[in-house]
């Protein structure tokens, strides 16, 4: 006779329920494991305050300077002498200088010796180079006509500039070039005066001033036979090759 199983003791009937319950428990554990967070422990810093005792401040010792006392004021004179003013004051009588019809005027006779001769002062006259009757004569010019003297003067000026010309080193390094206008006056003694320059740079103006200042003394220009001042203007070109 075969033994029969108790239907109540059959575990296969509830295996599906146990499987679901186990699956739920496993999923719950996995979810909690994923949601679990850990935080690093914060390091606590400890500070220590050290209070020192109050330090006494050392006050520097100052020494009093032996300053001599100021000198005493001068003593007042014991006896004050009163000097009487015995000088007599002469009164000045102011006479009237007005005249009337009854006033007699004495006639005065002038002599030739009493008349002073007033010399006429010569005025400094400037005559332009283009219209002067006799232009200044540059040393070495021996032409006779005024036009020839002008041409010789201008030629000698150009030769002088070419001979004395020196390009400033700093201007060469900086590439400075341009044209400098120089105006000067040949006075009534033949010397060069009142040199004025106008150009693109101070270094070029200084060099142009030096060149013109080195001009020699000339025979002064004349207008109606009288030596006069003659202004002259010339451009000097500074150009780098």
Coordinates of N, CA and C in Angstrom, one line a residue:
X1 N 0.9 -1.2 0.0 CA 0.0 0.0 0.0 C 0.9 1.2 0.0
X2 N 0.7 2.2 -1.0 CA 1.5 3.4 -1.1 C 1.0 4.4 -0.2
X3 N 2.0 5.1 0.5 CA 1.6 6.2 1.3 C 1.1 7.4 0.5
X4 N 0.1 8.1 1.0 CA -0.5 9.2 0.3 C 0.0 10.5 1.0
X5 N 0.3 11.5 0.2 CA 0.7 12.8 0.7 C -0.5 13.6 1.2
X6 N -0.2 14.4 2.3 CA -1.3 15.3 2.8 C -1.4 16.5 1.8
X7 N -2.5 16.8 1.4 CA -2.7 17.9 0.5 C -2.3 19.2 1.1
X8 N -2.4 19.3 2.4 CA -2.1 20.6 3.1 C -0.6 20.7 3.2
X9 N 0.1 19.5 3.2 CA 1.6 19.6 3.3 C 2.3 19.8 2.0
X10 N 1.6 20.1 1.0 CA 2.2 20.3 -0.4 C 2.7 21.7 -0.5
X11 N 4.0 21.8 -0.5 CA 4.7 23.1 -0.6 C 4.7 23.7 -2.0
X12 N 4.5 23.0 -3.0 CA 4.5 23.6 -4.3 C 3.3 24.5 -4.6
X13 N 2.3 24.4 -3.8 CA 1.1 25.2 -4.0 C 1.4 26.7 -3.7
X14 N 2.3 26.9 -2.7 CA 2.6 28.3 -2.4 C 4.0 28.7 -2.8
X15 N 4.6 28.0 -3.7 CA 6.0 28.4 -4.2 C 6.0 29.7 -4.9
X16 N 4.9 30.0 -5.7 CA 4.9 31.3 -6.4 C 4.8 32.4 -5.5
X17 N 4.0 32.3 -4.4 CA 3.9 33.4 -3.4 C 5.3 33.6 -2.7
X18 N 5.9 32.5 -2.3 CA 7.3 32.7 -1.7 C 8.3 33.3 -2.7
X19 N 8.2 33.0 -4.0 CA 9.1 33.5 -4.9 C 8.9 35.1 -5.1
X20 N 7.6 35.5 -5.1 CA 7.3 36.9 -5.2 C 7.8 37.6 -3.9
X21 N 7.5 37.0 -2.8 CA 8.0 37.7 -1.5 C 9.5 37.8 -1.5
X22 N 10.2 36.7 -1.9 CA 11.6 36.8 -1.9 C 12.2 37.8 -2.9
X23 N 11.5 37.9 -4.1 CA 11.9 38.9 -5.1 C 11.7 40.3 -4.6
X24 N 10.6 40.5 -3.8 CA 10.4 41.9 -3.3 C 11.4 42.2 -2.3
X25 N 11.8 41.2 -1.4 CA 12.7 41.5 -0.4 C 14.1 41.8 -1.0
X26 N 14.5 41.1 -2.0 CA 15.8 41.3 -2.7 C 15.8 42.7 -3.3
X27 N 14.7 43.0 -4.0 CA 14.6 44.3 -4.7 C 14.7 45.5 -3.6
X28 N 14.1 45.3 -2.5 CA 14.1 46.3 -1.4 C 15.5 46.5 -0.9
X29 N 16.2 45.3 -0.7 CA 17.6 45.4 -0.2 C 18.5 46.1 -1.2
X30 N 18.3 45.8 -2.5 CA 19.1 46.4 -3.5 C 18.9 47.9 -3.6
X31 N 17.6 48.3 -3.5 CA 17.2 49.7 -3.6 C 17.8 50.5 -2.4
X32 N 17.8 49.9 -1.2 CA 18.3 50.6 -0.1 C 19.8 50.7 -0.2
X33 N 20.4 49.6 -0.8 CA 21.9 49.7 -0.9 C 22.3 50.7 -1.9
X34 N 21.5 50.9 -3.0 CA 21.8 52.0 -3.9 C 21.6 53.4 -3.3
X35 N 20.6 53.5 -2.5 CA 20.2 54.8 -1.9 C 21.1 55.1 -0.7
X36 N 21.9 54.2 -0.3 CA 22.7 54.4 0.9 C 23.8 55.4 0.6
X37 N 24.0 56.5 1.4 CA 25.0 57.5 1.2 C 25.9 57.6 2.4
X38 N 27.1 57.7 2.1 CA 28.1 57.9 3.2 C 28.8 59.3 3.2
X39 N 29.0 59.9 4.2 CA 29.6 61.2 4.3 C 30.9 61.1 5.0
X40 N 31.9 61.8 4.4 CA 33.2 61.7 5.1 C 33.2 62.5 6.4
X41 N 33.9 62.0 7.3 CA 34.0 62.7 8.6 C 34.8 64.0 8.6
X42 N 34.1 65.0 9.0 CA 34.8 66.3 9.0 C 35.9 66.4 10.0
X43 N 37.0 66.9 9.6 CA 38.1 67.0 10.5 C 38.0 68.3 11.3
X44 N 38.0 68.2 12.6 CA 37.8 69.3 13.5 C 39.2 69.9 13.8
X45 N 39.2 71.2 13.5 CA 40.5 72.0 13.8 C 40.4 72.6 15.2
X46 N 41.5 72.5 15.8 CA 41.6 73.1 17.2 C 42.5 74.3 17.1
X47 N 42.1 75.4 17.7 CA 42.9 76.6 17.7 C 43.2 76.9 19.1
X48 N 44.4 77.4 19.3 CA 44.9 77.7 20.6 C 45.4 79.1 20.6
X49 N 44.8 79.9 21.5 CA 45.1 81.3 21.7 C 46.0 81.5 22.9
X50 N 47.2 82.0 22.6 CA 48.1 82.2 23.6 C 48.2 83.7 24.0
X51 N 47.9 84.0 25.2 CA 47.9 85.4 25.6 C 49.1 85.6 26.4
X52 N 49.9 86.6 26.0 CA 51.2 86.9 26.7 C 50.9 88.0 27.7
X53 N 51.8 88.1 28.5 CA 51.6 89.2 29.5 C 51.9 90.6 28.9
X54 N 51.3 91.6 29.5 CA 51.4 92.9 29.0 C 52.9 93.4 29.0
X55 N 53.4 93.8 27.9 CA 54.8 94.3 27.9 C 54.9 95.8 28.2
X56 N 55.7 96.1 29.0 CA 55.9 97.5 29.4 C 56.6 98.2 28.2
X57 N 56.0 99.3 27.8 CA 56.6 100.1 26.7 C 57.7 101.0 27.3
X58 N 58.9 100.9 26.7 CA 60.0 101.7 27.1 C 59.9 103.1 26.5
X59 N 59.8 104.1 27.3 CA 59.8 105.5 26.8 C 61.2 106.0 26.8
X60 N 61.6 106.5 25.6 CA 63.0 107.0 25.5 C 63.2 108.2 26.4
X61 N 64.3 108.2 27.0 CA 64.7 109.3 27.9 C 65.2 110.5 27.1
X62 N 64.6 111.6 27.3 CA 65.0 112.8 26.6 C 65.8 113.7 27.6
X63 N 66.8 114.3 27.1 CA 67.6 115.1 27.9 C 67.3 116.6 27.5
X64 N 67.1 117.4 28.5 CA 66.9 118.8 28.3 C 68.1 119.5 27.8
X65 N 68.0 120.3 26.8 CA 69.2 121.0 26.3 C 69.4 122.3 27.1
X66 N 70.6 122.6 27.4 CA 70.9 123.8 28.1 C 70.9 125.0 27.2
X67 N 69.8 125.6 27.0 CA 69.7 126.7 26.1 C 69.9 128.0 26.9
X68 N 70.9 128.8 26.5 CA 71.1 130.0 27.3 C 69.9 130.9 27.2
X69 N 69.6 131.6 28.2 CA 68.5 132.6 28.2 C 68.8 133.7 27.3
X70 N 67.7 134.3 26.7 CA 67.9 135.4 25.8 C 68.5 136.6 26.5
X71 N 69.3 137.4 25.8 CA 69.9 138.6 26.5 C 68.9 139.5 27.0
X72 N 69.2 140.2 28.0 CA 68.2 141.2 28.6 C 68.1 142.4 27.7
X73 N 66.9 143.0 27.6 CA 66.8 144.2 26.8 C 67.7 145.3 27.3
X74 N 68.1 146.2 26.3 CA 69.0 147.3 26.8 C 68.2 148.2 27.8
X75 N 69.0 148.6 28.8 CA 68.4 149.4 29.8 C 68.1 150.8 29.3
X76 N 67.1 151.4 29.8 CA 66.7 152.8 29.4 C 67.7 153.8 30.0
X77 N 68.0 154.8 29.2 CA 68.9 155.8 29.8 C 68.3 156.4 31.0
X78 N 69.2 156.6 32.0 CA 68.8 157.2 33.2 C 68.3 158.6 33.1
X79 N 69.1 159.4 32.3 CA 68.8 160.8 32.2 C 68.5 161.1 30.7
X80 N 67.4 161.7 30.4 CA 67.0 162.1 29.1 C 67.3 163.5 28.9
X81 N 68.2 163.9 28.0 CA 68.5 165.2 27.7 C 67.6 165.8 26.7
X82 N 67.1 166.9 26.9 CA 66.2 167.6 26.0 C 67.0 168.7 25.3
X83 N 67.1 168.6 24.0 CA 67.9 169.5 23.2 C 67.0 170.5 22.6
X84 N 67.2 171.8 22.8 CA 66.3 172.8 22.3 C 66.7 173.0 20.8
X85 N 65.7 173.2 20.0 CA 65.9 173.5 18.6 C 66.2 175.0 18.4
X86 N 67.5 175.3 18.2 CA 67.8 176.7 18.1 C 68.0 177.2 16.7
X87 N 68.0 176.2 15.7 CA 68.2 176.6 14.4 C 67.0 177.3 13.8
X88 N 67.3 178.4 13.1 CA 66.3 179.2 12.5 C 65.9 178.7 11.2
X89 N 64.6 178.6 10.9 CA 64.1 178.1 9.6 C 63.8 179.3 8.8
X90 N 64.4 179.3 7.6 CA 64.2 180.4 6.7 C 62.9 180.1 5.9
X91 N 62.0 181.0 5.8 CA 60.8 180.9 5.1 C 61.1 181.1 3.6
X92 N 60.5 180.3 2.8 CA 60.6 180.4 1.3 C 59.5 181.2 0.8
X93 N 59.8 182.2 0.1 CA 58.7 183.1 -0.5 C 58.5 182.6 -2.0
X94 N 57.3 182.2 -2.3 CA 57.0 181.8 -3.6 C 56.4 183.0 -4.4
X95 N 57.1 183.3 -5.4 CA 56.6 184.5 -6.2 C 55.8 184.0 -7.4
X96 N 54.8 184.7 -7.7 CA 53.9 184.4 -8.8 C 54.7 184.6 -10.1
X97 N 54.4 183.7 -11.1 CA 55.1 183.9 -12.4 C 54.1 184.4 -13.4
X98 N 52.9 184.7 -13.0 CA 51.9 185.2 -14.0 C 52.2 186.6 -14.4
X99 N 51.9 186.9 -15.6 CA 52.2 188.3 -16.1 C 50.9 188.9 -16.5
X100 N 50.9 190.2 -16.6 CA 49.7 190.9 -17.0 C 50.2 192.0 -18.0
X101 N 49.3 192.9 -18.3 CA 49.6 193.9 -19.3 C 50.6 194.9 -18.8
X102 N 50.7 195.1 -17.5 CA 51.7 196.1 -16.9 C 53.1 195.5 -16.7
X103 N 53.2 194.2 -16.9 CA 54.5 193.5 -16.7 C 55.4 193.9 -17.9
X104 N 56.7 194.3 -17.5 CA 57.6 194.7 -18.6 C 58.5 193.5 -18.8
X105 N 58.6 193.0 -20.1 CA 59.4 191.9 -20.5 C 60.7 192.4 -21.1
X106 N 61.8 191.9 -20.6 CA 63.1 192.3 -21.1 C 63.4 191.5 -22.3
X107 N 63.9 192.2 -23.3 CA 64.3 191.5 -24.6 C 65.7 190.9 -24.4
X108 N 65.8 189.6 -24.9 CA 67.1 188.9 -24.9 C 67.6 188.8 -26.3
X109 N 68.9 188.9 -26.3 CA 69.6 188.8 -27.6 C 70.3 187.5 -27.7
X110 N 70.1 186.6 -28.7 CA 70.7 185.4 -28.8 C 72.0 185.5 -29.7
X111 N 73.0 184.9 -29.4 CA 74.2 184.9 -30.2 C 74.3 183.5 -30.9
X112 N 75.2 183.5 -31.9 CA 75.4 182.3 -32.7 C 76.0 181.2 -31.8
X113 N 76.9 181.6 -30.9 CA 77.5 180.6 -30.0 C 76.5 179.9 -29.1
X114 N 75.4 180.6 -28.8 CA 74.4 180.1 -27.8 C 73.6 179.0 -28.5
X115 N 73.5 178.9 -29.8 CA 72.6 178.0 -30.5 C 73.4 176.7 -30.6
X116 N 72.8 175.6 -30.0 CA 73.5 174.3 -30.1 C 73.1 173.6 -31.4
X117 N 74.0 173.0 -32.0 CA 73.8 172.3 -33.3 C 73.3 170.9 -32.9
X118 N 72.1 170.5 -33.4 CA 71.6 169.2 -33.2 C 71.9 168.3 -34.4
X119 N 72.7 167.2 -34.1 CA 73.1 166.3 -35.2 C 71.9 165.4 -35.4
X120 N 71.7 165.1 -36.7 CA 70.6 164.2 -37.1 C 71.1 162.8 -36.9
X121 N 70.3 162.0 -36.1 CA 70.7 160.6 -35.9 C 70.3 159.8 -37.1
X122 N 71.3 158.9 -37.4 CA 71.0 158.0 -38.5 C 70.1 156.9 -38.1
X123 N 69.1 156.7 -39.0 CA 68.1 155.6 -38.7 C 68.6 154.3 -39.4
X124 N 68.2 153.3 -38.7 CA 68.6 151.9 -39.2 C 67.5 151.6 -40.3
X125 N 68.0 151.6 -41.5 CA 67.1 151.4 -42.6 C 67.3 150.0 -43.2
X126 N 66.2 149.3 -43.4 CA 66.3 148.0 -44.0 C 65.8 148.0 -45.5
X127 N 66.6 147.6 -46.4 CA 66.2 147.6 -47.8 C 66.2 146.1 -48.3
X128 N 65.2 145.6 -48.9 CA 65.2 144.2 -49.4 C 66.3 144.0 -50.4
X129 N 66.7 142.8 -50.4 CA 67.8 142.4 -51.3 C 67.4 142.5 -52.8
X130 N 66.2 142.4 -53.1 CA 65.7 142.4 -54.5 C 65.7 143.8 -55.1
X131 N 65.6 144.8 -54.2 CA 65.4 146.2 -54.8 C 66.5 147.1 -54.4
X132 N 67.5 146.7 -53.6 CA 68.6 147.5 -53.2 C 69.4 148.0 -54.4
X133 N 70.0 149.2 -54.3 CA 70.8 149.7 -55.4 C 72.1 149.0 -55.5
X134 N 72.8 148.8 -54.4 CA 74.1 148.1 -54.4 C 74.0 147.0 -53.4
X135 N 73.9 145.7 -53.9 CA 73.8 144.6 -53.0 C 75.1 144.4 -52.2
X136 N 75.0 143.7 -51.0 CA 76.2 143.4 -50.3 C 77.1 142.5 -51.1
X137 N 78.4 142.8 -51.0 CA 79.4 142.1 -51.8 C 80.1 141.0 -50.9
X138 N 79.9 139.8 -51.4 CA 80.5 138.6 -50.8 C 82.0 138.6 -51.1
X139 N 82.9 138.3 -50.1 CA 84.3 138.2 -50.4 C 84.6 137.3 -51.6
X140 N 85.3 137.9 -52.5 CA 85.7 137.1 -53.7 C 84.9 137.5 -54.9
X141 N 83.8 138.3 -54.8 CA 83.0 138.7 -55.9 C 83.5 140.1 -56.4
X142 N 83.9 140.1 -57.7 CA 84.5 141.3 -58.2 C 83.7 141.9 -59.4
X143 N 82.5 141.5 -59.5 CA 81.7 141.9 -60.7 C 81.4 143.4 -60.5
X144 N 81.1 144.0 -61.6 CA 80.8 145.5 -61.6 C 79.3 145.8 -61.5
X145 N 78.5 145.2 -62.3 CA 77.1 145.5 -62.3 C 76.4 144.9 -61.1
X146 N 75.2 145.5 -60.7 CA 74.5 145.1 -59.5 C 73.9 143.7 -59.7
X147 N 73.4 143.4 -60.9 CA 72.8 142.1 -61.2 C 73.9 141.0 -61.1
X148 N 75.1 141.3 -61.6 CA 76.1 140.3 -61.6 C 76.6 140.1 -60.1
X149 N 76.5 141.1 -59.3 CA 76.9 141.0 -57.9 C 75.8 140.1 -57.2
X150 N 74.5 140.3 -57.6 CA 73.5 139.4 -57.0 C 73.7 137.9 -57.3
X151 N 74.0 137.7 -58.5 CA 74.3 136.3 -59.0 C 75.5 135.7 -58.2
X152 N 76.6 136.5 -58.1 CA 77.8 136.1 -57.4 C 77.5 135.8 -56.0
X153 N 76.7 136.7 -55.4 CA 76.4 136.6 -53.9 C 75.7 135.3 -53.7
X154 N 74.6 135.0 -54.5 CA 73.9 133.8 -54.3 C 74.7 132.5 -54.6
X155 N 75.6 132.6 -55.5 CA 76.5 131.5 -55.8 C 77.4 131.2 -54.6
X156 N 78.0 132.3 -54.1 CA 78.9 132.1 -52.9 C 78.2 131.6 -51.7
X157 N 76.9 132.0 -51.5 CA 76.2 131.5 -50.4 C 76.0 130.0 -50.5
X158 N 75.6 129.6 -51.7 CA 75.4 128.1 -51.9 C 76.7 127.3 -51.7
X159 N 77.8 127.8 -52.2 CA 79.1 127.2 -52.0 C 79.4 127.1 -50.5
X160 N 79.1 128.2 -49.8 CA 79.4 128.2 -48.3 C 78.6 127.1 -47.6
X161 N 77.3 127.0 -48.0 CA 76.4 126.0 -47.4 C 76.9 124.6 -47.6
X162 N 77.3 124.3 -48.9 CA 77.7 123.0 -49.2 C 79.0 122.7 -48.5
X163 N 79.9 123.6 -48.3 CA 81.2 123.4 -47.6 C 81.0 123.2 -46.1
X164 N 80.0 123.9 -45.5 CA 79.8 123.9 -44.0 C 78.8 122.8 -43.6
X165 N 78.1 122.3 -44.6 CA 76.9 121.4 -44.3 C 77.4 120.1 -43.6
X166 N 76.7 119.8 -42.5 CA 76.9 118.5 -41.7 C 75.6 118.0 -41.2
X167 N 75.2 116.8 -41.7 CA 73.9 116.3 -41.2 C 74.0 115.8 -39.8
X168 N 73.2 116.2 -38.9 CA 73.2 115.8 -37.5 C 73.1 114.2 -37.4
X169 N 73.9 113.6 -36.6 CA 73.9 112.1 -36.5 C 72.6 111.6 -35.9
X170 N 72.1 112.3 -34.9 CA 70.8 111.9 -34.3 C 69.7 111.9 -35.3
X171 N 69.7 113.0 -36.2 CA 68.6 113.2 -37.2 C 68.8 112.0 -38.2
X172 N 70.0 111.6 -38.5 CA 70.2 110.5 -39.5 C 69.6 109.2 -38.9
X173 N 69.9 109.0 -37.6 CA 69.4 107.7 -37.0 C 67.9 107.7 -36.9
X174 N 67.3 108.9 -36.7 CA 65.8 109.0 -36.5 C 65.1 109.2 -37.9
X175 N 65.9 109.3 -38.9 CA 65.3 109.5 -40.3 C 64.6 110.9 -40.4
X176 N 65.1 111.9 -39.8 CA 64.5 113.2 -39.9 C 65.0 114.0 -41.0
X177 N 64.2 114.5 -41.9 CA 64.6 115.3 -43.0 C 63.6 116.4 -43.3
X178 N 63.9 117.4 -44.1 CA 63.0 118.4 -44.4 C 63.7 119.7 -44.9
X179 N 63.0 120.8 -45.0 CA 63.6 122.0 -45.5 C 63.5 123.1 -44.4
X180 N 64.6 123.7 -44.1 CA 64.7 124.8 -43.1 C 64.9 126.1 -43.8
X181 N 64.0 127.1 -43.5 CA 64.1 128.4 -44.0 C 64.8 129.3 -43.0
X182 N 65.9 129.9 -43.5 CA 66.7 130.8 -42.7 C 66.6 132.2 -43.1
X183 N 66.3 133.1 -42.2 CA 66.3 134.5 -42.5 C 67.3 135.2 -41.6
X184 N 68.1 136.1 -42.3 CA 69.1 136.8 -41.5 C 69.3 138.2 -42.1
X185 N 70.1 139.0 -41.4 CA 70.3 140.4 -41.8 C 71.8 140.7 -42.0
X186 N 72.1 141.3 -43.1 CA 73.5 141.8 -43.3 C 73.5 143.3 -42.8
X187 N 74.0 143.6 -41.7 CA 73.9 144.9 -41.1 C 74.8 145.9 -41.9
X188 N 74.7 147.2 -41.5 CA 75.4 148.2 -42.2 C 76.9 148.2 -42.0
X189 N 77.4 147.2 -41.2 CA 78.9 147.0 -41.1 C 79.3 145.7 -41.9
X190 N 78.4 144.9 -42.4 CA 78.7 143.8 -43.2 C 78.6 142.5 -42.4
X191 N 78.2 142.5 -41.1 CA 78.2 141.3 -40.3 C 76.8 140.7 -40.4
X192 N 76.7 139.4 -40.1 CA 75.5 138.6 -40.1 C 74.8 138.8 -38.7
X193 N 73.6 139.2 -38.7 CA 72.8 139.4 -37.4 C 71.4 138.9 -37.6
X194 N 70.7 138.8 -36.4 CA 69.3 138.4 -36.4 C 68.9 137.2 -37.2
X195 N 69.6 136.1 -36.9 CA 69.4 134.8 -37.6 C 68.2 134.2 -37.1
X196 N 67.2 133.9 -37.9 CA 66.0 133.2 -37.5 C 65.7 132.0 -38.4
X197 N 65.3 130.8 -37.8 CA 65.1 129.6 -38.5 C 63.7 129.1 -38.3
X198 N 63.2 128.3 -39.3 CA 61.9 127.7 -39.2 C 62.0 126.4 -40.0
X199 N 61.8 125.3 -39.3 CA 61.9 124.0 -40.0 C 61.2 122.9 -39.3
X200 N 61.3 121.6 -39.8 CA 60.5 120.5 -39.2 C 61.1 120.0 -37.9
X201 N 62.3 120.3 -37.5 CA 62.9 119.8 -36.3 C 63.9 120.8 -35.8
X202 N 64.1 120.8 -34.4 CA 65.0 121.7 -33.8 C 66.5 121.3 -34.1
X203 N 66.8 120.1 -34.3 CA 68.2 119.7 -34.7 C 68.6 120.3 -36.0
X204 N 67.6 120.2 -37.0 CA 67.9 120.7 -38.3 C 68.0 122.3 -38.3
X205 N 67.2 122.9 -37.5 CA 67.2 124.4 -37.3 C 68.5 124.8 -36.7
X206 N 69.0 124.0 -35.7 CA 70.3 124.4 -35.1 C 71.4 124.3 -36.0
X207 N 71.5 123.2 -36.9 CA 72.5 123.1 -37.9 C 72.5 124.2 -38.9
X208 N 71.3 124.6 -39.4 CA 71.1 125.7 -40.3 C 71.6 127.0 -39.7
X209 N 71.3 127.2 -38.4 CA 71.8 128.4 -37.8 C 73.3 128.5 -37.7
X210 N 73.9 127.3 -37.4 CA 75.4 127.3 -37.3 C 76.0 127.6 -38.7
X211 N 75.4 127.1 -39.8 CA 76.0 127.3 -41.1 C 75.9 128.8 -41.5
X212 N 74.8 129.4 -41.2 CA 74.7 130.9 -41.6 C 75.5 131.7 -40.7
X213 N 75.7 131.4 -39.4 CA 76.5 132.2 -38.5 C 77.9 132.1 -38.9
X214 N 78.4 131.1 -39.7 CA 79.8 131.0 -40.1 C 80.1 131.8 -41.3
X215 N 79.1 132.6 -41.8 CA 79.3 133.4 -43.0 C 80.4 134.5 -42.7
X216 N 81.2 134.9 -43.6 CA 82.3 135.9 -43.4 C 81.7 137.3 -43.4
X217 N 82.4 138.3 -43.0 CA 82.0 139.6 -43.1 C 82.0 140.1 -44.5
X218 N 81.0 140.8 -44.9 CA 80.9 141.3 -46.3 C 80.9 142.8 -46.4
X219 N 81.0 143.3 -47.6 CA 80.8 144.7 -47.8 C 79.4 145.0 -47.7
X220 N 78.9 145.9 -46.9 CA 77.5 146.1 -46.7 C 76.8 146.7 -47.9
X221 N 75.5 146.4 -48.0 CA 74.8 147.0 -49.1 C 74.6 148.5 -49.0
X222 N 74.3 149.2 -50.1 CA 74.2 150.6 -50.0 C 72.9 151.0 -50.8
X223 N 72.3 152.0 -50.2 CA 71.1 152.6 -50.9 C 71.3 154.1 -50.9
X224 N 71.4 154.7 -52.1 CA 71.7 156.1 -52.3 C 73.0 156.5 -51.6
X225 N 74.0 155.6 -51.8 CA 75.3 155.9 -51.3 C 75.5 155.7 -49.8
X226 N 74.5 155.2 -49.1 CA 74.6 155.0 -47.6 C 74.4 153.6 -47.3
X227 N 75.3 153.1 -46.4 CA 75.2 151.7 -46.0 C 74.0 151.4 -45.2
X228 N 73.2 150.4 -45.5 CA 72.0 150.0 -44.9 C 72.0 148.5 -44.6
X229 N 70.9 148.1 -43.8 CA 70.7 146.7 -43.5 C 70.0 146.0 -44.6
X230 N 70.4 144.8 -44.9 CA 69.8 144.1 -46.0 C 69.3 142.7 -45.5
X231 N 68.0 142.5 -45.4 CA 67.5 141.1 -45.0 C 67.6 140.1 -46.1
X232 N 67.9 138.9 -45.8 CA 68.0 137.9 -46.9 C 67.4 136.6 -46.3
X233 N 66.7 135.8 -47.2 CA 66.1 134.5 -46.8 C 66.6 133.5 -47.8
X234 N 67.0 132.3 -47.2 CA 67.4 131.2 -48.0 C 67.0 129.9 -47.4
X235 N 66.5 128.9 -48.2 CA 66.1 127.6 -47.7 C 67.3 126.6 -47.8
X236 N 67.4 125.8 -46.7 CA 68.4 124.8 -46.7 C 67.7 123.4 -46.6
X237 N 67.9 122.5 -47.5 CA 67.2 121.3 -47.6 C 68.0 120.2 -47.0
X238 N 67.5 119.5 -46.0 CA 68.1 118.3 -45.4 C 67.4 117.0 -46.0
X239 N 68.1 116.2 -46.7 CA 67.5 115.1 -47.4 C 68.5 113.9 -47.2
X240 N 67.9 112.8 -46.8 CA 68.7 111.5 -46.6 C 68.7 110.8 -47.9
X241 N 69.8 110.2 -48.3 CA 69.9 109.5 -49.6 C 69.3 108.1 -49.4

